mmCIF file of C-alpha atoms in Angstrom:
data_model
loop_
_atom_site.group_PDB
_atom_site.id
_atom_site.type_symbol
_atom_site.label_atom_id
_atom_site.label_comp_id
_atom_site.label_asym_id
_atom_site.label_seq_id
_atom_site.Cartn_x
_atom_site.Cartn_y
_atom_site.Cartn_z
ATOM 1 C CA MET A 25 -0.040 -0.031 -0.036
ATOM 2 C CA ASP A 26 1.412 3.397 -0.952
ATOM 3 C CA VAL A 27 1.459 6.305 1.487
ATOM 4 C CA ALA A 28 -1.437 8.083 -0.110
ATOM 5 C CA SER A 29 -3.700 5.081 0.108
ATOM 6 C CA GLU A 30 -2.534 4.374 3.730
ATOM 7 C CA LEU A 31 -2.947 7.913 5.177
ATOM 8 C CA PHE A 32 -5.034 9.895 2.788
ATOM 9 C CA PRO A 33 -7.616 7.651 1.020
ATOM 10 C CA ASN A 34 -9.922 10.648 0.719
ATOM 11 C CA GLY A 35 -7.190 13.180 0.088
ATOM 12 C CA GLY A 36 -5.635 15.468 2.552
ATOM 13 C CA TRP A 37 -4.576 19.077 3.242
ATOM 14 C CA ASP A 38 -1.340 20.506 4.669
ATOM 15 C CA VAL A 39 -2.526 23.872 5.991
ATOM 16 C CA HIS A 40 0.875 25.337 6.975
ATOM 17 C CA HIS A 41 3.839 25.171 4.752
ATOM 18 C CA HIS A 42 6.195 27.649 3.188
ATOM 19 C CA ILE A 43 8.193 28.268 -0.023
ATOM 20 C CA PHE A 44 11.494 30.085 0.148
ATOM 21 C CA ASP A 45 13.187 31.024 -3.193
ATOM 22 C CA PRO A 46 15.587 33.929 -2.661
ATOM 23 C CA ALA A 47 16.956 33.493 -6.202
ATOM 24 C CA ARG A 48 13.496 34.519 -7.549
ATOM 25 C CA PHE A 49 12.380 36.848 -4.733
ATOM 26 C CA ALA A 50 14.794 38.657 -2.442
ATOM 27 C CA TYR A 51 14.053 38.462 1.305
ATOM 28 C CA SER A 52 13.057 41.602 3.254
ATOM 29 C CA PRO A 53 16.040 43.493 4.632
ATOM 30 C CA THR A 54 14.193 43.692 8.011
ATOM 31 C CA ARG A 55 13.478 40.009 8.206
ATOM 32 C CA HIS A 56 13.729 37.966 11.507
ATOM 33 C CA LEU A 57 15.249 34.884 9.775
ATOM 34 C CA THR A 58 17.206 33.958 6.795
ATOM 35 C CA PRO A 59 16.165 30.399 5.585
ATOM 36 C CA PRO A 60 17.882 28.471 2.877
ATOM 37 C CA PRO A 61 15.997 27.813 -0.345
ATOM 38 C CA ALA A 62 12.870 25.569 -0.171
ATOM 39 C CA THR A 63 11.530 25.662 -3.643
ATOM 40 C CA ILE A 64 8.260 24.691 -5.433
ATOM 41 C CA ASP A 65 9.767 21.561 -6.877
ATOM 42 C CA GLN A 66 11.052 20.533 -3.508
ATOM 43 C CA PHE A 67 7.589 21.004 -1.945
ATOM 44 C CA ILE A 68 5.928 19.003 -4.691
ATOM 45 C CA ALA A 69 8.334 16.165 -3.986
ATOM 46 C CA PHE A 70 7.587 16.440 -0.234
ATOM 47 C CA LYS A 71 3.865 16.584 -0.992
ATOM 48 C CA LYS A 72 4.060 13.298 -3.066
ATOM 49 C CA LYS A 73 6.201 11.603 -0.429
ATOM 50 C CA ILE A 74 3.633 12.056 2.353
ATOM 51 C CA GLY A 75 0.570 11.708 0.110
ATOM 52 C CA ILE A 76 -1.275 14.998 0.597
ATOM 53 C CA THR A 77 -3.342 16.367 -2.218
ATOM 54 C CA LYS A 78 -3.895 20.093 -1.386
ATOM 55 C CA SER A 79 -2.127 22.684 0.650
ATOM 56 C CA VAL A 80 -2.273 26.157 2.122
ATOM 57 C CA LEU A 81 0.869 28.096 1.409
ATOM 58 C CA THR A 82 1.598 30.321 4.377
ATOM 59 C CA HIS A 83 3.554 33.434 3.444
ATOM 60 C CA GLY A 84 7.126 33.268 4.990
ATOM 61 C CA LEU A 85 7.824 36.210 7.309
ATOM 62 C CA SER A 86 11.267 36.442 5.758
ATOM 63 C CA TYR A 87 9.472 38.210 2.828
ATOM 64 C CA GLY A 88 7.960 40.844 5.065
ATOM 65 C CA SER A 89 4.565 42.102 3.952
ATOM 66 C CA ASP A 90 5.318 41.970 0.198
ATOM 67 C CA CYS A 91 3.076 39.068 -1.105
ATOM 68 C CA SER A 92 4.542 39.248 -4.690
ATOM 69 C CA SER A 93 6.352 35.972 -4.023
ATOM 70 C CA LEU A 94 3.206 34.391 -2.581
ATOM 71 C CA ARG A 95 1.035 35.076 -5.622
ATOM 72 C CA ASP A 96 3.604 33.599 -7.974
ATOM 73 C CA PHE A 97 4.157 30.574 -5.771
ATOM 74 C CA VAL A 98 0.406 29.890 -5.571
ATOM 75 C CA ALA A 99 0.146 30.187 -9.325
ATOM 76 C CA ASP A 100 2.887 27.714 -9.721
ATOM 77 C CA LEU A 101 1.265 25.304 -7.345
ATOM 78 C CA GLY A 102 -2.081 25.656 -9.002
ATOM 79 C CA GLU A 103 -5.092 27.221 -7.412
ATOM 80 C CA THR A 104 -7.132 23.939 -7.549
ATOM 81 C CA ASN A 105 -4.532 22.356 -5.366
ATOM 82 C CA SER A 106 -3.392 25.275 -3.215
ATOM 83 C CA LYS A 107 -4.793 28.310 -1.293
ATOM 84 C CA ALA A 108 -2.635 30.783 0.623
ATOM 85 C CA ILE A 109 -2.273 32.838 3.801
ATOM 86 C CA GLY A 110 -0.709 36.286 3.250
ATOM 87 C CA VAL A 111 1.014 39.024 5.304
ATOM 88 C CA ILE A 112 -0.164 42.608 5.105
ATOM 89 C CA ASP A 113 0.661 45.999 6.495
ATOM 90 C CA PRO A 114 -2.642 46.899 8.128
ATOM 91 C CA ASP A 115 -1.830 50.595 8.029
ATOM 92 C CA THR A 116 -1.472 50.717 4.252
ATOM 93 C CA VAL A 117 -3.310 47.833 2.600
ATOM 94 C CA THR A 118 -6.109 48.909 0.325
ATOM 95 C CA SER A 119 -9.368 47.192 -0.659
ATOM 96 C CA GLU A 120 -8.009 46.798 -4.213
ATOM 97 C CA GLU A 121 -4.983 44.966 -2.770
ATOM 98 C CA LEU A 122 -7.150 42.720 -0.708
ATOM 99 C CA ARG A 123 -9.306 41.946 -3.794
ATOM 100 C CA ASP A 124 -6.252 40.998 -5.732
ATOM 101 C CA MET A 125 -5.070 38.814 -3.037
ATOM 102 C CA HIS A 126 -8.361 37.012 -2.846
ATOM 103 C CA GLN A 127 -8.482 36.518 -6.627
ATOM 104 C CA ALA A 128 -4.941 34.956 -6.343
ATOM 105 C CA GLY A 129 -6.195 32.329 -3.977
ATOM 106 C CA ILE A 130 -5.389 33.942 -0.626
ATOM 107 C CA ARG A 131 -7.964 33.173 1.991
ATOM 108 C CA GLY A 132 -6.488 34.820 5.059
ATOM 109 C CA ILE A 133 -3.668 36.610 6.746
ATOM 110 C CA ARG A 134 -1.090 35.862 9.316
ATOM 111 C CA VAL A 135 -0.069 38.514 11.960
ATOM 112 C CA ASN A 136 3.677 39.240 11.974
ATOM 113 C CA LEU A 137 4.293 39.790 15.736
ATOM 114 C CA TYR A 138 7.987 40.220 15.122
ATOM 115 C CA GLN A 139 7.225 43.484 13.078
ATOM 116 C CA TYR A 140 5.289 44.856 16.057
ATOM 117 C CA ARG A 141 8.025 43.871 18.556
ATOM 118 C CA ALA A 142 5.135 42.051 20.259
ATOM 119 C CA MET A 143 6.488 38.524 20.783
ATOM 120 C CA HIS A 144 6.833 39.098 24.527
ATOM 121 C CA ASP A 145 4.292 41.852 25.081
ATOM 122 C CA ILE A 146 0.587 41.041 25.421
ATOM 123 C CA GLU A 147 -0.667 44.582 24.902
ATOM 124 C CA LEU A 148 1.316 44.930 21.666
ATOM 125 C CA GLN A 149 -0.173 41.532 20.546
ATOM 126 C CA LYS A 150 -3.605 42.888 21.159
ATOM 127 C CA ALA A 151 -2.798 46.022 19.147
ATOM 128 C CA ALA A 152 -1.462 43.870 16.202
ATOM 129 C CA LEU A 153 -4.519 41.601 16.205
ATOM 130 C CA ARG A 154 -6.803 44.605 16.438
ATOM 131 C CA ALA A 155 -5.159 46.423 13.590
ATOM 132 C CA HIS A 156 -5.108 43.380 11.313
ATOM 133 C CA ALA A 157 -8.787 42.529 12.006
ATOM 134 C CA SER A 158 -9.809 46.144 11.316
ATOM 135 C CA ALA A 159 -7.964 46.075 7.953
ATOM 136 C CA ILE A 160 -9.849 43.066 6.598
ATOM 137 C CA LYS A 161 -13.153 42.885 8.343
ATOM 138 C CA ASP A 162 -15.116 45.005 5.940
ATOM 139 C CA ASP A 163 -13.839 43.499 2.749
ATOM 140 C CA TYR A 164 -13.227 39.866 3.702
ATOM 141 C CA PRO A 165 -14.696 38.996 7.081
ATOM 142 C CA GLY A 166 -14.687 35.279 6.072
ATOM 143 C CA TRP A 167 -10.924 35.232 5.862
ATOM 144 C CA SER A 168 -8.890 33.511 8.632
ATOM 145 C CA MET A 169 -6.399 35.368 10.657
ATOM 146 C CA ALA A 170 -3.537 33.322 12.075
ATOM 147 C CA PHE A 171 -0.802 34.133 14.581
ATOM 148 C CA THR A 172 1.884 32.376 16.522
ATOM 149 C CA HIS A 173 3.509 33.352 19.824
ATOM 150 C CA THR A 174 5.568 31.753 22.482
ATOM 151 C CA HIS A 175 3.539 32.721 25.614
ATOM 152 C CA PRO A 176 0.598 30.312 26.205
ATOM 153 C CA GLU A 177 0.007 32.155 29.547
ATOM 154 C CA PHE A 178 -1.083 35.191 27.504
ATOM 155 C CA TRP A 179 -4.330 33.390 26.580
ATOM 156 C CA VAL A 180 -5.667 34.333 30.079
ATOM 157 C CA GLU A 181 -5.877 37.932 28.810
ATOM 158 C CA LEU A 182 -6.277 37.154 25.094
ATOM 159 C CA LYS A 183 -9.576 35.205 25.565
ATOM 160 C CA PRO A 184 -11.794 38.102 26.748
ATOM 161 C CA PHE A 185 -10.069 40.372 24.164
ATOM 162 C CA ILE A 186 -10.825 37.887 21.383
ATOM 163 C CA GLN A 187 -14.469 37.484 22.528
ATOM 164 C CA GLU A 188 -15.033 41.252 22.730
ATOM 165 C CA GLU A 189 -13.109 42.522 19.776
ATOM 166 C CA ILE A 190 -12.323 39.726 17.174
ATOM 167 C CA VAL A 191 -15.351 37.519 17.272
ATOM 168 C CA PRO A 192 -17.832 40.283 16.317
ATOM 169 C CA THR A 193 -15.818 40.878 13.051
ATOM 170 C CA GLY A 194 -16.648 37.438 11.754
ATOM 171 C CA ILE A 195 -12.970 36.628 11.065
ATOM 172 C CA GLN A 196 -11.915 33.119 11.741
ATOM 173 C CA LEU A 197 -9.068 33.196 14.266
ATOM 174 C CA VAL A 198 -6.340 30.534 13.999
ATOM 175 C CA THR A 199 -3.352 29.849 16.105
ATOM 176 C CA ASP A 200 -0.335 27.789 14.961
ATOM 177 C CA HIS A 201 1.673 24.957 16.429
ATOM 178 C CA PHE A 202 -0.538 23.540 19.234
ATOM 179 C CA ALA A 203 -0.998 27.128 20.428
ATOM 180 C CA LEU A 204 2.554 26.423 21.778
ATOM 181 C CA LEU A 205 1.050 24.323 24.524
ATOM 182 C CA LYS A 206 3.611 21.754 25.565
ATOM 183 C CA GLY A 207 3.744 17.907 25.794
ATOM 184 C CA SER A 208 5.079 16.378 29.066
ATOM 185 C CA SER A 209 8.654 16.317 27.634
ATOM 186 C CA MET A 210 8.812 20.065 27.487
ATOM 187 C CA THR A 211 6.907 21.203 30.686
ATOM 188 C CA SER A 212 7.298 20.608 34.321
ATOM 189 C CA VAL A 213 3.571 20.584 34.848
ATOM 190 C CA GLU A 214 2.483 17.021 35.914
ATOM 191 C CA ASP A 215 -0.929 17.376 34.217
ATOM 192 C CA ILE A 216 -0.646 18.995 30.790
ATOM 193 C CA THR A 217 -4.189 20.265 31.077
ATOM 194 C CA GLN A 218 -3.043 22.469 33.983
ATOM 195 C CA GLN A 219 -0.502 24.390 32.029
ATOM 196 C CA PRO A 220 -1.110 28.214 31.690
ATOM 197 C CA GLY A 221 -3.478 29.044 28.861
ATOM 198 C CA PHE A 222 -4.844 25.508 28.320
ATOM 199 C CA GLN A 223 -8.284 26.132 29.710
ATOM 200 C CA GLU A 224 -8.721 29.414 27.835
ATOM 201 C CA ILE A 225 -7.777 27.837 24.556
ATOM 202 C CA ILE A 226 -10.136 24.893 25.080
ATOM 203 C CA GLU A 227 -13.025 27.248 25.937
ATOM 204 C CA LEU A 228 -12.382 29.318 22.838
ATOM 205 C CA MET A 229 -12.426 26.175 20.720
ATOM 206 C CA ARG A 230 -15.690 24.816 22.360
ATOM 207 C CA SER A 231 -17.366 28.088 21.489
ATOM 208 C CA GLY A 232 -16.185 27.834 18.009
ATOM 209 C CA HIS A 233 -13.942 31.060 18.278
ATOM 210 C CA LEU A 234 -10.591 29.439 17.662
ATOM 211 C CA TYR A 235 -8.932 26.948 15.344
ATOM 212 C CA VAL A 236 -5.781 25.230 16.570
ATOM 213 C CA LYS A 237 -3.203 23.875 14.069
ATOM 214 C CA ILE A 238 -1.641 20.521 14.961
ATOM 215 C CA SER A 239 1.562 21.573 13.375
ATOM 216 C CA ALA A 240 5.326 21.512 14.122
ATOM 217 C CA PRO A 241 5.277 19.056 16.968
ATOM 218 C CA TYR A 242 8.989 19.640 17.447
ATOM 219 C CA ARG A 243 8.213 23.088 18.811
ATOM 220 C CA VAL A 244 6.271 21.547 21.740
ATOM 221 C CA SER A 245 7.819 18.086 22.296
ATOM 222 C CA THR A 246 11.267 16.547 22.437
ATOM 223 C CA GLN A 247 10.004 12.986 21.756
ATOM 224 C CA ALA A 248 10.755 12.763 18.005
ATOM 225 C CA PRO A 249 9.921 11.170 15.756
ATOM 226 C CA LYS A 250 6.494 9.945 17.059
ATOM 227 C CA TYR A 251 5.927 12.591 19.707
ATOM 228 C CA GLU A 252 4.086 10.186 21.941
ATOM 229 C CA ASP A 253 3.689 12.728 24.735
ATOM 230 C CA LEU A 254 1.438 14.838 22.494
ATOM 231 C CA LYS A 255 -1.387 12.305 22.444
ATOM 232 C CA PRO A 256 -3.068 13.694 25.537
ATOM 233 C CA LEU A 257 -2.913 17.219 24.043
ATOM 234 C CA VAL A 258 -4.320 16.076 20.715
ATOM 235 C CA ARG A 259 -7.167 14.205 22.434
ATOM 236 C CA ALA A 260 -7.949 17.280 24.469
ATOM 237 C CA LEU A 261 -8.204 19.490 21.492
ATOM 238 C CA PHE A 262 -10.408 17.031 19.617
ATOM 239 C CA ASP A 263 -12.656 16.444 22.570
ATOM 240 C CA ALA A 264 -13.104 20.161 22.872
ATOM 241 C CA ASN A 265 -14.189 20.636 19.293
ATOM 242 C CA PRO A 266 -13.124 18.453 16.434
ATOM 243 C CA GLN A 267 -14.372 20.992 13.865
ATOM 244 C CA ARG A 268 -11.738 23.483 15.115
ATOM 245 C CA VAL A 269 -8.533 21.366 14.622
ATOM 246 C CA LEU A 270 -6.282 21.666 11.514
ATOM 247 C CA TRP A 271 -3.035 19.875 10.466
ATOM 248 C CA GLY A 272 0.009 21.510 8.881
ATOM 249 C CA SER A 273 3.489 20.209 8.220
ATOM 250 C CA ASP A 274 5.390 23.514 8.781
ATOM 251 C CA TRP A 275 7.630 22.286 5.902
ATOM 252 C CA PRO A 276 10.472 23.001 5.323
ATOM 253 C CA HIS A 277 10.765 23.027 9.161
ATOM 254 C CA THR A 278 12.263 26.337 10.145
ATOM 255 C CA PRO A 279 13.934 26.513 13.622
ATOM 256 C CA LEU A 280 12.353 27.279 16.859
ATOM 257 C CA MET A 281 10.874 30.713 17.358
ATOM 258 C CA LYS A 282 12.904 33.410 19.014
ATOM 259 C CA VAL A 283 13.724 37.065 18.737
ATOM 260 C CA ARG A 284 17.169 37.207 16.934
ATOM 261 C CA THR A 285 19.702 39.981 16.813
ATOM 262 C CA PRO A 286 19.957 41.759 13.415
ATOM 263 C CA GLU A 287 23.175 39.827 12.772
ATOM 264 C CA GLU A 288 21.611 36.483 13.536
ATOM 265 C CA ALA A 289 18.591 37.333 11.428
ATOM 266 C CA LEU A 290 20.692 38.036 8.384
ATOM 267 C CA SER A 291 22.724 34.839 8.646
ATOM 268 C CA GLU A 292 21.396 31.710 6.992
ATOM 269 C CA THR A 293 19.864 29.284 9.494
ATOM 270 C CA PRO A 294 19.386 25.737 8.459
ATOM 271 C CA PHE A 295 16.089 23.820 8.482
ATOM 272 C CA LEU A 296 15.385 21.115 11.055
ATOM 273 C CA ASN A 297 15.444 17.423 10.135
ATOM 274 C CA VAL A 298 11.965 16.078 10.740
ATOM 275 C CA ASP A 299 10.466 12.579 10.077
ATOM 276 C CA ASP A 300 6.982 13.735 8.834
ATOM 277 C CA LEU A 301 5.776 10.360 8.029
ATOM 278 C CA ALA A 302 6.519 8.940 11.435
ATOM 279 C CA TRP A 303 4.716 11.862 13.001
ATOM 280 C CA LEU A 304 1.677 11.489 10.669
ATOM 281 C CA ARG A 305 1.419 7.750 11.314
ATOM 282 C CA SER A 306 1.570 8.387 15.069
ATOM 283 C CA LEU A 307 -1.024 11.076 14.880
ATOM 284 C CA ARG A 308 -3.310 8.898 12.771
ATOM 285 C CA SER A 309 -3.184 6.111 15.354
ATOM 286 C CA TRP A 310 -4.719 8.468 17.997
ATOM 287 C CA LEU A 311 -7.791 9.345 15.908
ATOM 288 C CA SER A 312 -10.903 7.548 14.560
ATOM 289 C CA ASP A 313 -11.535 7.390 10.825
ATOM 290 C CA GLU A 314 -14.183 10.125 11.221
ATOM 291 C CA GLU A 315 -11.774 12.334 13.238
ATOM 292 C CA TRP A 316 -9.008 11.928 10.744
ATOM 293 C CA ASN A 317 -11.229 12.854 7.782
ATOM 294 C CA THR A 318 -12.474 15.843 9.694
ATOM 295 C CA LEU A 319 -8.994 17.008 10.430
ATOM 296 C CA MET A 320 -7.384 16.352 7.045
ATOM 297 C CA VAL A 321 -10.316 17.025 4.704
ATOM 298 C CA ALA A 322 -13.459 18.574 6.089
ATOM 299 C CA ASN A 323 -12.047 21.343 8.268
ATOM 300 C CA PRO A 324 -9.528 22.759 5.813
ATOM 301 C CA THR A 325 -12.048 22.582 2.959
ATOM 302 C CA ALA A 326 -14.516 24.575 4.953
ATOM 303 C CA LEU A 327 -12.039 27.159 6.104
ATOM 304 C CA TYR A 328 -9.945 27.809 2.954
ATOM 305 C CA ASP A 329 -11.510 26.185 -0.176
ATOM 306 C CA TRP A 330 -14.171 28.843 -1.015
#
């Protein structure tokens, strides 16, 4: 049995991957990371290896808020097989630019917290989310808005803010990489459900106000390649709301998130070596057939394929 038949008999989506091709499109001079090339051809080979059929190309923050590369990459991948998540400057983006992005297959934005110097500041995070939501809510309220940060404890304050200011806009809020909740191998909390932010995230999922991507397990667990300690976390997310869980590879596996010095940011940083098939097979074993199809087909189709 080939991988596609084994894991994806009904097809499957990877909702979080990147393309980096600095020979075609130069990186932003104010980038937070300089990745090596990870080209269209390399992604297609990866896609074939693991058996996925569709994907959501996530704009690499190394390109800043210029989505020229994203539009070309989506066209190369083919709009029937790929949608995209862009990055905008909420202070300058126009309705015409948003329309062009939508026509190019873009179905949401990601918030660049690095640009706001907000990685470690909850108030600046709120400001960034507020500004981005305001920029798209009138033109494309059905778009998603994704963000990643390194402080799960911030969710205690983020939850009421999201309920009061983001939910009324109609924008679908997504957080990446398990919301940076940790498996037992990366936290000293004996019960992973008691770690800071866990209850707030679960409550937002239950109410339908938050999608969580099961992506980049190496950011929240040291138990590669199967990441067995993440099973309780995965089960908790599904038990909260199976319609609010997504899967993404995070290919080509950029390094762990941190605020880098300007010198570090401009030096090429290698990708991580990840056994994606071992992780997928492990994840598959924790879910029923119905849950797997919901994760890999139904949820991403509903959120991105419109």
